[in-house]
Each structure stands twice: as structure tokens, then as C-alpha cells.
mmCIF file of C-alpha atoms and ligand atoms in Angstrom:
data_model
loop_
_atom_site.group_PDB
_atom_site.id
_atom_site.type_symbol
_atom_site.label_atom_id
_atom_site.label_comp_id
_atom_site.label_asym_id
_atom_site.label_seq_id
_atom_site.Cartn_x
_atom_site.Cartn_y
_atom_site.Cartn_z
ATOM 1 C CA MET A 1 -7.793 -8.534 11.903
ATOM 2 C CA GLY A 2 -10.325 -6.065 13.265
ATOM 3 C CA SER A 3 -8.333 -5.789 16.453
ATOM 4 C CA ILE A 4 -5.097 -5.246 14.536
ATOM 5 C CA ARG A 5 -6.787 -2.549 12.455
ATOM 6 C CA ALA A 6 -7.930 -0.839 15.649
ATOM 7 C CA ARG A 7 -4.427 -1.103 17.062
ATOM 8 C CA ILE A 8 -2.967 0.455 13.896
ATOM 9 C CA GLU A 9 -5.467 3.293 14.065
ATOM 10 C CA VAL A 10 -4.339 4.133 17.600
ATOM 11 C CA ALA A 11 -0.653 3.767 16.724
ATOM 12 C CA LEU A 12 -0.985 6.039 13.680
ATOM 13 C CA ALA A 13 -2.845 8.648 15.695
ATOM 14 C CA ARG A 14 -0.068 8.564 18.291
ATOM 15 C CA SER A 15 2.789 8.636 15.759
ATOM 16 C CA LEU A 16 1.464 11.641 13.848
ATOM 17 C CA PRO A 17 2.138 15.148 15.152
ATOM 18 C CA GLY A 18 -0.822 16.540 17.137
ATOM 19 C CA ALA A 19 -3.408 18.567 15.253
ATOM 20 C CA GLN A 20 -2.718 21.631 17.402
ATOM 21 C CA GLN A 21 1.044 21.419 17.043
ATOM 22 C CA ALA A 22 2.543 24.074 14.733
ATOM 23 C CA PRO A 23 2.370 24.186 11.782
ATOM 24 C CA ALA A 24 -1.173 23.152 12.684
ATOM 25 C CA ARG A 25 -2.676 23.216 9.204
ATOM 26 C CA LEU A 26 -0.039 20.825 7.840
ATOM 27 C CA HIS A 27 -0.382 18.504 10.829
ATOM 28 C CA GLN A 28 -4.165 18.535 10.538
ATOM 29 C CA ALA A 29 -3.885 17.652 6.860
ATOM 30 C CA MET A 30 -1.473 14.803 7.629
ATOM 31 C CA ARG A 31 -3.934 13.405 10.159
ATOM 32 C CA TYR A 32 -6.815 13.933 7.731
ATOM 33 C CA ALA A 33 -4.963 11.872 5.118
ATOM 34 C CA ALA A 34 -3.681 9.093 7.342
ATOM 35 C CA LEU A 35 -6.435 8.448 9.873
ATOM 36 C CA GLU A 36 -9.652 6.532 9.207
ATOM 37 C CA GLY A 37 -10.967 4.954 6.075
ATOM 38 C CA GLY A 38 -8.063 2.911 4.740
ATOM 39 C CA LYS A 39 -8.309 -0.865 4.529
ATOM 40 C CA ARG A 40 -4.887 -1.076 6.215
ATOM 41 C CA VAL A 41 -3.895 -4.041 4.064
ATOM 42 C CA ARG A 42 -0.181 -3.259 4.308
ATOM 43 C CA PRO A 43 -0.139 -3.021 8.129
ATOM 44 C CA LEU A 44 -2.136 -6.257 8.282
ATOM 45 C CA LEU A 45 0.488 -7.914 6.076
ATOM 46 C CA THR A 46 3.275 -6.616 8.312
ATOM 47 C CA PHE A 47 1.542 -8.076 11.371
ATOM 48 C CA ALA A 48 0.797 -11.389 9.648
ATOM 49 C CA ALA A 49 4.372 -11.818 8.401
ATOM 50 C CA GLY A 50 5.687 -10.811 11.804
ATOM 51 C CA GLU A 51 3.409 -13.293 13.529
ATOM 52 C CA LEU A 52 4.726 -16.050 11.273
ATOM 53 C CA ALA A 53 8.304 -15.038 12.059
ATOM 54 C CA GLY A 54 7.665 -14.697 15.805
ATOM 55 C CA ALA A 55 8.192 -10.920 16.036
ATOM 56 C CA ASP A 56 7.223 -8.682 18.958
ATOM 57 C CA PRO A 57 3.873 -6.932 18.173
ATOM 58 C CA ALA A 58 5.173 -3.661 19.672
ATOM 59 C CA ARG A 59 7.855 -3.637 16.989
ATOM 60 C CA LEU A 60 5.441 -4.656 14.250
ATOM 61 C CA GLU A 61 3.241 -1.731 15.144
ATOM 62 C CA VAL A 62 6.034 0.733 14.349
ATOM 63 C CA ALA A 63 7.005 -0.971 11.087
ATOM 64 C CA ALA A 64 3.343 -1.159 10.044
ATOM 65 C CA CYS A 65 2.848 2.566 10.705
ATOM 66 C CA ALA A 66 5.935 3.415 8.652
ATOM 67 C CA VAL A 67 4.644 1.461 5.653
ATOM 68 C CA GLU A 68 1.149 2.917 5.957
ATOM 69 C CA MET A 69 2.605 6.439 6.029
ATOM 70 C CA ILE A 70 4.485 5.862 2.790
ATOM 71 C CA HIS A 71 1.311 4.379 1.299
ATOM 72 C CA THR A 72 -0.815 7.329 2.440
ATOM 73 C CA TYR A 73 1.706 9.778 1.011
ATOM 74 C CA SER A 74 1.549 7.925 -2.312
ATOM 75 C CA LEU A 75 -2.248 8.247 -2.359
ATOM 76 C CA VAL A 76 -2.182 11.962 -1.564
ATOM 77 C CA HIS A 77 0.239 12.597 -4.431
ATOM 78 C CA ASP A 78 -1.519 10.120 -6.767
ATOM 79 C CA ASP A 79 -4.716 12.156 -6.383
ATOM 80 C CA LEU A 80 -3.125 15.526 -7.218
ATOM 81 C CA PRO A 81 -4.312 17.311 -10.391
ATOM 82 C CA CYS A 82 -0.882 16.744 -11.974
ATOM 83 C CA MET A 83 -1.327 12.975 -11.528
ATOM 84 C CA ASP A 84 -4.754 11.278 -11.456
ATOM 85 C CA ASP A 85 -6.689 14.425 -10.537
ATOM 86 C CA ASP A 86 -9.046 12.694 -8.131
ATOM 87 C CA ARG A 87 -11.480 14.369 -5.760
ATOM 88 C CA LEU A 88 -12.559 11.438 -3.599
ATOM 89 C CA ARG A 89 -10.382 9.210 -1.423
ATOM 90 C CA ARG A 90 -11.349 6.985 1.511
ATOM 91 C CA ASN A 91 -14.877 8.406 1.267
ATOM 92 C CA LYS A 92 -13.686 11.966 1.830
ATOM 93 C CA PRO A 93 -12.573 14.845 -0.398
ATOM 94 C CA THR A 94 -8.915 14.381 -1.357
ATOM 95 C CA VAL A 95 -6.320 16.369 0.569
ATOM 96 C CA HIS A 96 -5.778 18.990 -2.147
ATOM 97 C CA VAL A 97 -9.551 19.540 -2.352
ATOM 98 C CA GLU A 98 -10.073 19.760 1.409
ATOM 99 C CA TYR A 99 -6.921 21.824 1.962
ATOM 100 C CA ASP A 100 -4.934 22.956 -1.111
ATOM 101 C CA GLU A 101 -2.358 21.600 -3.540
ATOM 102 C CA ALA A 102 0.712 22.921 -1.785
ATOM 103 C CA THR A 103 -0.473 21.397 1.486
ATOM 104 C CA ALA A 104 -1.112 18.064 -0.240
ATOM 105 C CA LEU A 105 2.422 18.117 -1.608
ATOM 106 C CA LEU A 106 3.836 18.826 1.836
ATOM 107 C CA VAL A 107 1.636 16.183 3.479
ATOM 108 C CA GLY A 108 3.264 13.637 1.178
ATOM 109 C CA ASP A 109 6.752 14.927 1.870
ATOM 110 C CA ALA A 110 6.201 14.947 5.617
ATOM 111 C CA LEU A 111 4.547 11.512 5.773
ATOM 112 C CA GLN A 112 7.428 10.043 3.821
ATOM 113 C CA THR A 113 10.079 11.433 6.149
ATOM 114 C CA LEU A 114 8.025 10.527 9.210
ATOM 115 C CA ALA A 115 8.066 6.907 8.044
ATOM 116 C CA PHE A 116 11.843 6.869 8.020
ATOM 117 C CA GLN A 117 11.971 8.755 11.295
ATOM 118 C CA LEU A 118 9.905 5.987 12.898
ATOM 119 C CA LEU A 119 12.089 3.212 11.486
ATOM 120 C CA SER A 120 15.262 4.928 12.618
ATOM 121 C CA GLU A 121 14.252 5.940 16.138
ATOM 122 C CA HIS A 122 12.845 2.631 17.348
ATOM 123 C CA ALA A 123 14.929 -0.468 17.948
ATOM 124 C CA LEU A 124 12.922 -2.780 15.706
ATOM 125 C CA THR A 125 15.414 -5.655 15.756
ATOM 126 C CA ASP A 126 18.220 -6.637 18.089
ATOM 127 C CA ASP A 127 20.656 -6.841 15.181
ATOM 128 C CA PRO A 128 21.834 -3.348 14.082
ATOM 129 C CA ALA A 129 22.574 -4.631 10.564
ATOM 130 C CA LEU A 130 18.966 -5.763 10.192
ATOM 131 C CA ARG A 131 17.741 -2.353 11.352
ATOM 132 C CA LEU A 132 19.610 -0.841 8.443
ATOM 133 C CA THR A 133 18.169 -3.518 6.158
ATOM 134 C CA MET A 134 14.701 -2.369 7.193
ATOM 135 C CA VAL A 135 15.418 1.263 6.315
ATOM 136 C CA ASN A 136 16.971 0.142 3.043
ATOM 137 C CA THR A 137 14.000 -2.120 2.220
ATOM 138 C CA LEU A 138 11.488 0.691 2.651
ATOM 139 C CA ALA A 139 13.663 3.208 0.769
ATOM 140 C CA LEU A 140 14.070 0.883 -2.215
ATOM 141 C CA ALA A 141 10.354 0.082 -2.275
ATOM 142 C CA ALA A 142 9.301 3.736 -2.214
ATOM 143 C CA GLY A 143 11.907 5.165 -4.573
ATOM 144 C CA SER A 144 12.419 5.529 -8.316
ATOM 145 C CA ARG A 145 13.010 1.807 -8.767
ATOM 146 C CA GLY A 146 9.905 1.052 -6.731
ATOM 147 C CA MET A 147 6.681 2.964 -6.123
ATOM 148 C CA ALA A 148 7.747 6.405 -7.408
ATOM 149 C CA GLY A 149 9.218 4.826 -10.515
ATOM 150 C CA GLY A 150 6.054 2.821 -11.099
ATOM 151 C CA GLN A 151 4.037 6.019 -10.847
ATOM 152 C CA ALA A 152 6.321 7.651 -13.424
ATOM 153 C CA ILE A 153 5.730 4.729 -15.794
ATOM 154 C CA ASP A 154 1.973 4.969 -15.146
ATOM 155 C CA LEU A 155 1.917 8.638 -16.163
ATOM 156 C CA GLU A 156 4.072 8.030 -19.212
ATOM 157 C CA ALA A 157 1.870 5.126 -20.295
ATOM 158 C CA THR A 158 -1.390 7.074 -20.082
ATOM 159 C CA GLY A 159 -3.129 6.961 -23.435
ATOM 160 C CA LYS A 160 -1.032 4.021 -24.623
ATOM 161 C CA THR A 161 -1.662 0.296 -24.817
ATOM 162 C CA LEU A 162 0.711 -1.907 -22.850
ATOM 163 C CA SER A 163 1.478 -5.599 -23.285
ATOM 164 C CA GLN A 164 0.875 -7.885 -20.322
ATOM 165 C CA ALA A 165 4.632 -7.960 -19.646
ATOM 166 C CA GLU A 166 4.829 -4.158 -19.636
ATOM 167 C CA LEU A 167 1.816 -3.932 -17.329
ATOM 168 C CA GLU A 168 3.410 -6.356 -14.930
ATOM 169 C CA TYR A 169 6.622 -4.298 -14.942
ATOM 170 C CA MET A 170 4.622 -1.170 -14.041
ATOM 171 C CA HIS A 171 2.326 -2.758 -11.444
ATOM 172 C CA VAL A 172 5.124 -4.596 -9.652
ATOM 173 C CA ARG A 173 6.743 -1.235 -9.073
ATOM 174 C CA LYS A 174 3.909 1.170 -8.410
ATOM 175 C CA THR A 175 2.033 -1.094 -5.996
ATOM 176 C CA GLY A 176 3.825 -4.438 -5.616
ATOM 177 C CA ALA A 177 7.047 -2.989 -4.243
ATOM 178 C CA LEU A 178 5.492 -1.382 -1.163
ATOM 179 C CA ILE A 179 3.268 -4.374 -0.461
ATOM 180 C CA SER A 180 6.328 -6.617 -0.633
ATOM 181 C CA ALA A 181 8.133 -4.267 1.735
ATOM 182 C CA ALA A 182 5.202 -4.480 4.173
ATOM 183 C CA VAL A 183 5.624 -8.260 4.343
ATOM 184 C CA LYS A 184 9.416 -8.154 4.499
ATOM 185 C CA LEU A 185 9.501 -5.549 7.272
ATOM 186 C CA GLY A 186 7.212 -7.711 9.377
ATOM 187 C CA ALA A 187 9.529 -10.682 9.016
ATOM 188 C CA LEU A 188 12.639 -8.526 9.525
ATOM 189 C CA CYS A 189 11.376 -7.524 12.980
ATOM 190 C CA ALA A 190 12.261 -11.101 13.969
ATOM 191 C CA GLY A 191 15.221 -11.894 11.682
ATOM 192 C CA PRO A 192 16.125 -12.334 8.003
ATOM 193 C CA CYS A 193 13.117 -12.662 5.675
ATOM 194 C CA PRO A 194 12.655 -16.221 4.318
ATOM 195 C CA ALA A 195 12.776 -16.477 0.504
ATOM 196 C CA ALA A 196 9.364 -18.183 0.358
ATOM 197 C CA LEU A 197 7.836 -15.210 2.150
ATOM 198 C CA GLU A 198 9.325 -12.854 -0.436
ATOM 199 C CA GLN A 199 7.734 -14.978 -3.144
ATOM 200 C CA TYR A 200 4.378 -14.731 -1.386
ATOM 201 C CA ALA A 201 4.844 -10.966 -1.061
ATOM 202 C CA ASN A 202 5.608 -10.474 -4.752
ATOM 203 C CA ARG A 203 2.517 -12.431 -5.775
ATOM 204 C CA VAL A 204 0.056 -10.652 -3.491
ATOM 205 C CA GLY A 205 1.685 -7.323 -4.375
ATOM 206 C CA LEU A 206 0.992 -7.748 -8.076
ATOM 207 C CA ALA A 207 -2.430 -9.264 -7.391
ATOM 208 C CA PHE A 208 -3.398 -6.213 -5.359
ATOM 209 C CA GLN A 209 -3.064 -3.844 -8.324
ATOM 210 C CA VAL A 210 -4.676 -6.293 -10.782
ATOM 211 C CA VAL A 211 -7.718 -6.391 -8.491
ATOM 212 C CA ASP A 212 -7.609 -2.595 -8.078
ATOM 213 C CA ASP A 213 -7.852 -2.367 -11.884
ATOM 214 C CA VAL A 214 -10.809 -4.773 -11.949
ATOM 215 C CA LEU A 215 -12.630 -2.937 -9.140
ATOM 216 C CA ASP A 216 -12.150 0.399 -10.917
ATOM 217 C CA ARG A 217 -14.245 -1.084 -13.712
ATOM 218 C CA GLU A 218 -16.634 -3.290 -11.737
ATOM 219 C CA ALA A 219 -17.394 -1.505 -8.448
ATOM 220 C CA SER A 220 -19.103 1.792 -7.604
ATOM 221 C CA SER A 221 -17.552 4.922 -6.133
ATOM 222 C CA ALA A 222 -19.745 4.426 -3.064
ATOM 223 C CA THR A 223 -18.291 0.987 -2.268
ATOM 224 C CA LEU A 224 -14.720 1.944 -3.177
ATOM 225 C CA GLY A 225 -14.710 5.303 -1.388
ATOM 226 C CA LYS A 226 -12.893 6.673 -4.442
ATOM 227 C CA THR A 227 -13.941 7.545 -7.982
ATOM 228 C CA ALA A 228 -14.767 4.389 -9.942
ATOM 229 C CA GLY A 229 -14.385 4.094 -13.702
ATOM 230 C CA LYS A 230 -11.543 6.591 -13.890
ATOM 231 C CA ASP A 231 -8.979 4.323 -15.533
ATOM 232 C CA ALA A 232 -10.930 4.002 -18.775
ATOM 233 C CA LYS A 233 -11.893 7.677 -18.726
ATOM 234 C CA GLN A 234 -8.270 8.750 -18.355
ATOM 235 C CA GLY A 235 -6.927 6.186 -20.825
ATOM 236 C CA LYS A 236 -4.837 4.329 -18.248
ATOM 237 C CA PRO A 237 -3.471 1.037 -19.464
ATOM 238 C CA THR A 238 -4.592 -1.579 -16.930
ATOM 239 C CA TYR A 239 -5.034 -5.347 -16.732
ATOM 240 C CA VAL A 240 -8.662 -4.700 -17.633
ATOM 241 C CA SER A 241 -7.874 -2.631 -20.728
ATOM 242 C CA THR A 242 -5.317 -5.204 -21.899
ATOM 243 C CA LEU A 243 -6.930 -8.504 -20.865
ATOM 244 C CA GLY A 244 -10.574 -7.672 -20.120
ATOM 245 C CA VAL A 245 -12.268 -8.227 -16.758
ATOM 246 C CA ALA A 246 -12.581 -12.013 -17.009
ATOM 247 C CA ARG A 247 -8.931 -12.718 -17.864
ATOM 248 C CA ALA A 248 -7.668 -10.096 -15.420
ATOM 249 C CA SER A 249 -9.709 -11.735 -12.646
ATOM 250 C CA GLN A 250 -8.415 -15.137 -13.716
ATOM 251 C CA PHE A 251 -4.846 -13.840 -13.501
ATOM 252 C CA ALA A 252 -5.504 -12.491 -9.994
ATOM 253 C CA GLU A 253 -6.855 -15.912 -9.044
ATOM 254 C CA GLU A 254 -3.667 -17.570 -10.342
ATOM 255 C CA LEU A 255 -1.605 -15.178 -8.247
ATOM 256 C CA ARG A 256 -3.746 -16.040 -5.196
ATOM 257 C CA CYS A 257 -3.008 -19.741 -5.740
ATOM 258 C CA GLY A 258 0.670 -18.911 -6.234
ATOM 259 C CA ALA A 259 0.707 -16.959 -2.986
ATOM 260 C CA HIS A 260 -0.829 -19.916 -1.146
ATOM 261 C CA ALA A 261 1.720 -22.254 -2.742
ATOM 262 C CA ALA A 262 4.597 -20.082 -1.523
ATOM 263 C CA LEU A 263 3.321 -20.495 2.052
ATOM 264 C CA GLU A 264 3.100 -24.296 1.983
ATOM 265 C CA GLY A 265 6.204 -24.872 4.067
ATOM 266 C CA PHE A 266 4.973 -22.699 6.948
ATOM 267 C CA GLY A 267 1.909 -24.689 8.036
ATOM 268 C CA GLU A 268 -0.507 -23.143 10.519
ATOM 269 C CA ARG A 269 1.776 -20.192 11.249
ATOM 270 C CA ALA A 270 0.851 -18.745 7.850
ATOM 271 C CA LEU A 271 -2.916 -18.772 8.431
ATOM 272 C CA ARG A 272 -3.279 -14.991 8.521
ATOM 273 C CA LEU A 273 -1.122 -14.538 5.434
ATOM 274 C CA ARG A 274 -3.359 -17.022 3.602
ATOM 275 C CA GLN A 275 -6.445 -15.117 4.704
ATOM 276 C CA LEU A 276 -4.888 -11.869 3.511
ATOM 277 C CA ALA A 277 -4.074 -13.314 0.077
ATOM 278 C CA ASP A 278 -7.744 -14.308 -0.130
ATOM 279 C CA PHE A 279 -8.891 -10.873 0.993
ATOM 280 C CA ILE A 280 -6.624 -9.094 -1.501
ATOM 281 C CA VAL A 281 -7.979 -11.081 -4.435
ATOM 282 C CA LEU A 282 -11.596 -11.712 -3.416
ATOM 283 C CA ARG A 283 -12.377 -8.287 -1.900
ATOM 284 C CA LYS A 284 -15.190 -6.190 -3.318
ATOM 285 C CA PHE A 285 -13.795 -2.790 -2.227
HETATM 286 C C1 IPE B 301 -5.045 2.046 -3.340
HETATM 287 O O1 IPE B 301 -4.570 1.337 -2.247
HETATM 288 C C2 IPE B 301 -3.912 2.399 -4.239
HETATM 289 C C3 IPE B 301 -3.206 1.263 -4.766
HETATM 290 C C4 IPE B 301 -1.964 1.052 -4.508
HETATM 291 C C5 IPE B 301 -3.893 0.360 -5.653
HETATM 292 P P1 IPE B 301 -5.565 0.724 -1.177
HETATM 293 O O2 IPE B 301 -6.696 0.036 -1.879
HETATM 294 O O3 IPE B 301 -4.779 -0.091 -0.207
HETATM 295 O O4 IPE B 301 -6.138 2.025 -0.458
HETATM 296 P P2 IPE B 301 -6.635 2.214 1.049
HETATM 297 O O5 IPE B 301 -5.405 2.333 1.891
HETATM 298 O O6 IPE B 301 -7.475 1.042 1.431
HETATM 299 O O7 IPE B 301 -7.401 3.502 1.005
HETATM 300 C C1 IPE B 302 -2.000 4.040 -7.370
HETATM 301 O O1 IPE B 302 -2.597 3.347 -8.390
HETATM 302 C C2 IPE B 302 -0.710 3.451 -6.975
HETATM 303 C C3 IPE B 302 -0.071 4.307 -5.994
HETATM 304 C C4 IPE B 302 -0.692 5.190 -5.258
HETATM 305 C C5 IPE B 302 1.336 4.158 -5.817
HETATM 306 P P1 IPE B 302 -4.040 3.904 -8.792
HETATM 307 O O2 IPE B 302 -3.952 5.272 -9.343
HETATM 308 O O3 IPE B 302 -4.726 2.867 -9.582
HETATM 309 O O4 IPE B 302 -4.714 3.963 -7.337
HETATM 310 P P2 IPE B 302 -6.191 4.468 -7.076
HETATM 311 O O5 IPE B 302 -7.085 3.615 -7.927
HETATM 312 O O6 IPE B 302 -6.222 5.914 -7.428
HETATM 313 O O7 IPE B 302 -6.388 4.198 -5.616
HETATM 314 MG MG1 MG B 303 -2.522 6.463 -10.287
HETATM 315 MG MG1 MG B 304 -5.234 6.998 -8.816
HETATM 316 MG MG1 MG B 305 -6.738 2.281 -9.364
#
């Protein structure tokens, strides 16, 4: 996984406009946001799903960069004063602190369109219909019925108490949708995505945000590279506020087992996906 992370780092650096290219300040801010510091969980999932499906790594690299760009854009906007108002991200000042708010807004806009540019200009599958499916998959995951919609629900729910069902509805969208897309795009580089893989993707996608909620309570800003303890301070409804740390962690563990169960039919080919389900749930940062 270390070597895939390194590969992603190089691919992202190459896919982003050069820091000296005009408008230089925007391009520098895009590179500041996207390069270094992320765990790269979504690209790792794309590679692992693609490996299972037998996809060409050169194609996976492009799909993985596209997903990571959407993810990075979502972080830059999530940190804005009008959303979570955060000053620390990936161990650095957030983009609007280091640059300014308007630049942070544009960084998000430009990273989002760059993701779709990448998907549309590379031949990521031999089947033209599947290429369109890939664009459609990422668009649905990022849009108002996916990540952006989940973020809208998150903002609306601030200060309220949500039931477990309502939390799941929100988390599946704001975080699960893009994680699922990361897995699906990896598989799509080789052919149609198997249903069992989608099931795996949905489980790790939800688990990821449940664990993010737990770590916000349990870990320090230094280990997370972002401000810890903000959810409670801002009155965000989370799995921790609704279930408490112990039951939230137990739920994440159930999702980890469910993710493993979904992979049973794939045998050894799913080794990396199993390891990633473990990382997503057992991580400390
Ligand atoms: C944080 O995502 C935001 C959520 C969707 C929970 P990550 O924990 O993947 O952040 P990076 O990419 O490693 O910084
Ligand atoms: C962010 O959720 C989800 C997206 C960015 C879509 P959080 O607000 O919990 O993420 P962190 O904790 O700031 O990384
Ligand atoms: Mg948020
Ligand atoms: Mg946030
Ligand atoms: Mg969080």
C-alpha cells in the first residue's frame, strides 16, 4: 500500500496544473490542498478493487486521482467558515486560512471539474458505455443525492439529535457515496462492478464516517492532523452523540465483519480489500 500511495502522490502531482502556470495562485492552492498528508484511502480502494477485477494499473491511477480530487474538494469546502469553520487539515492550515476564502471556493470548483476532465480524457475501459458509467458513477456520488446532499443534511442537522436511521441516511451520503464510487470505479476499469463488491463498498463507506466520528472524540488533533473534538463543540449529531463511543465502535466492527462477509466469494483476490476494511475500522488516525 505504501508503494501505491507513492504512485498516487506522483500521479496527482502530474495531473494537477503546474504551480507556475497561470493563474498561479489558484494552481498553487490546488496543489497545496491535494498533495501530501492525506491517507489516500479512496485511491487505495480503487486500486484494490481494480486488482480484484484484473484492471490495468495505469487506468486505475487515473480513476483514483479523479476520486481523490473530488474528496479533496469536499474537504476544502467542508473546512470553510460557512461550513465547519476549521483551521487545520492534513497537518497544515486549511486552504482558506493559508490563501483566502474565495480561493478555497475556487480550489473546490476546479478540483471537481478536473476530476471529470480526467475521467473523460483517458480511455479507462475498452467499452465506451462503461466509460460513461464511470462518469455517471462519480457524478451521482458527488452530487446532491450523494456527498453534497449529505453535507447539506449535516448542516441542517447541526444542533439537533438524530436517530440512528437518520444518521445512517446522512453518513451514507456525505461520506459513503464517494467511498463506494472509489471501489466501483476500480472495478469498472475492468468491466461491470460485481454486486458483492458494491455491498462491500457500502459497508466500508458507512464504517469510514462512523470511525471518523469516534476519532473526533477519542483522538488528538496532533494524530488526526485536523481539529479533534469539534463535533461536540459544534453540536453535530454523530454516531458518538447518538450511541456513545462504545456502541458506535461496536457498530463499526459489525460493518467491518459485514464487509469481510461480502468478499467471501472472491478468495485471495480480495486480500487488499480485506486489509483496507480492517484499516478503515481499526485505524487510529
Ligand atoms: C475526512 O476524510 C473526511 C471524511 C469524509 C470523514 P479522510 O479521513 O479520508 O481525510 P484524508 O484524505 O485522510 O485527509
Ligand atoms: C466531512 O465530514 C465529510 C465530507 C467532507 C464530505 P466531517 O466534517 O466529519 O469531516 P472532518 O472530520 O472535518 O474531516
Ligand atoms: Mg463536516
Ligand atoms: Mg469537518
Ligand atoms: Mg469528522
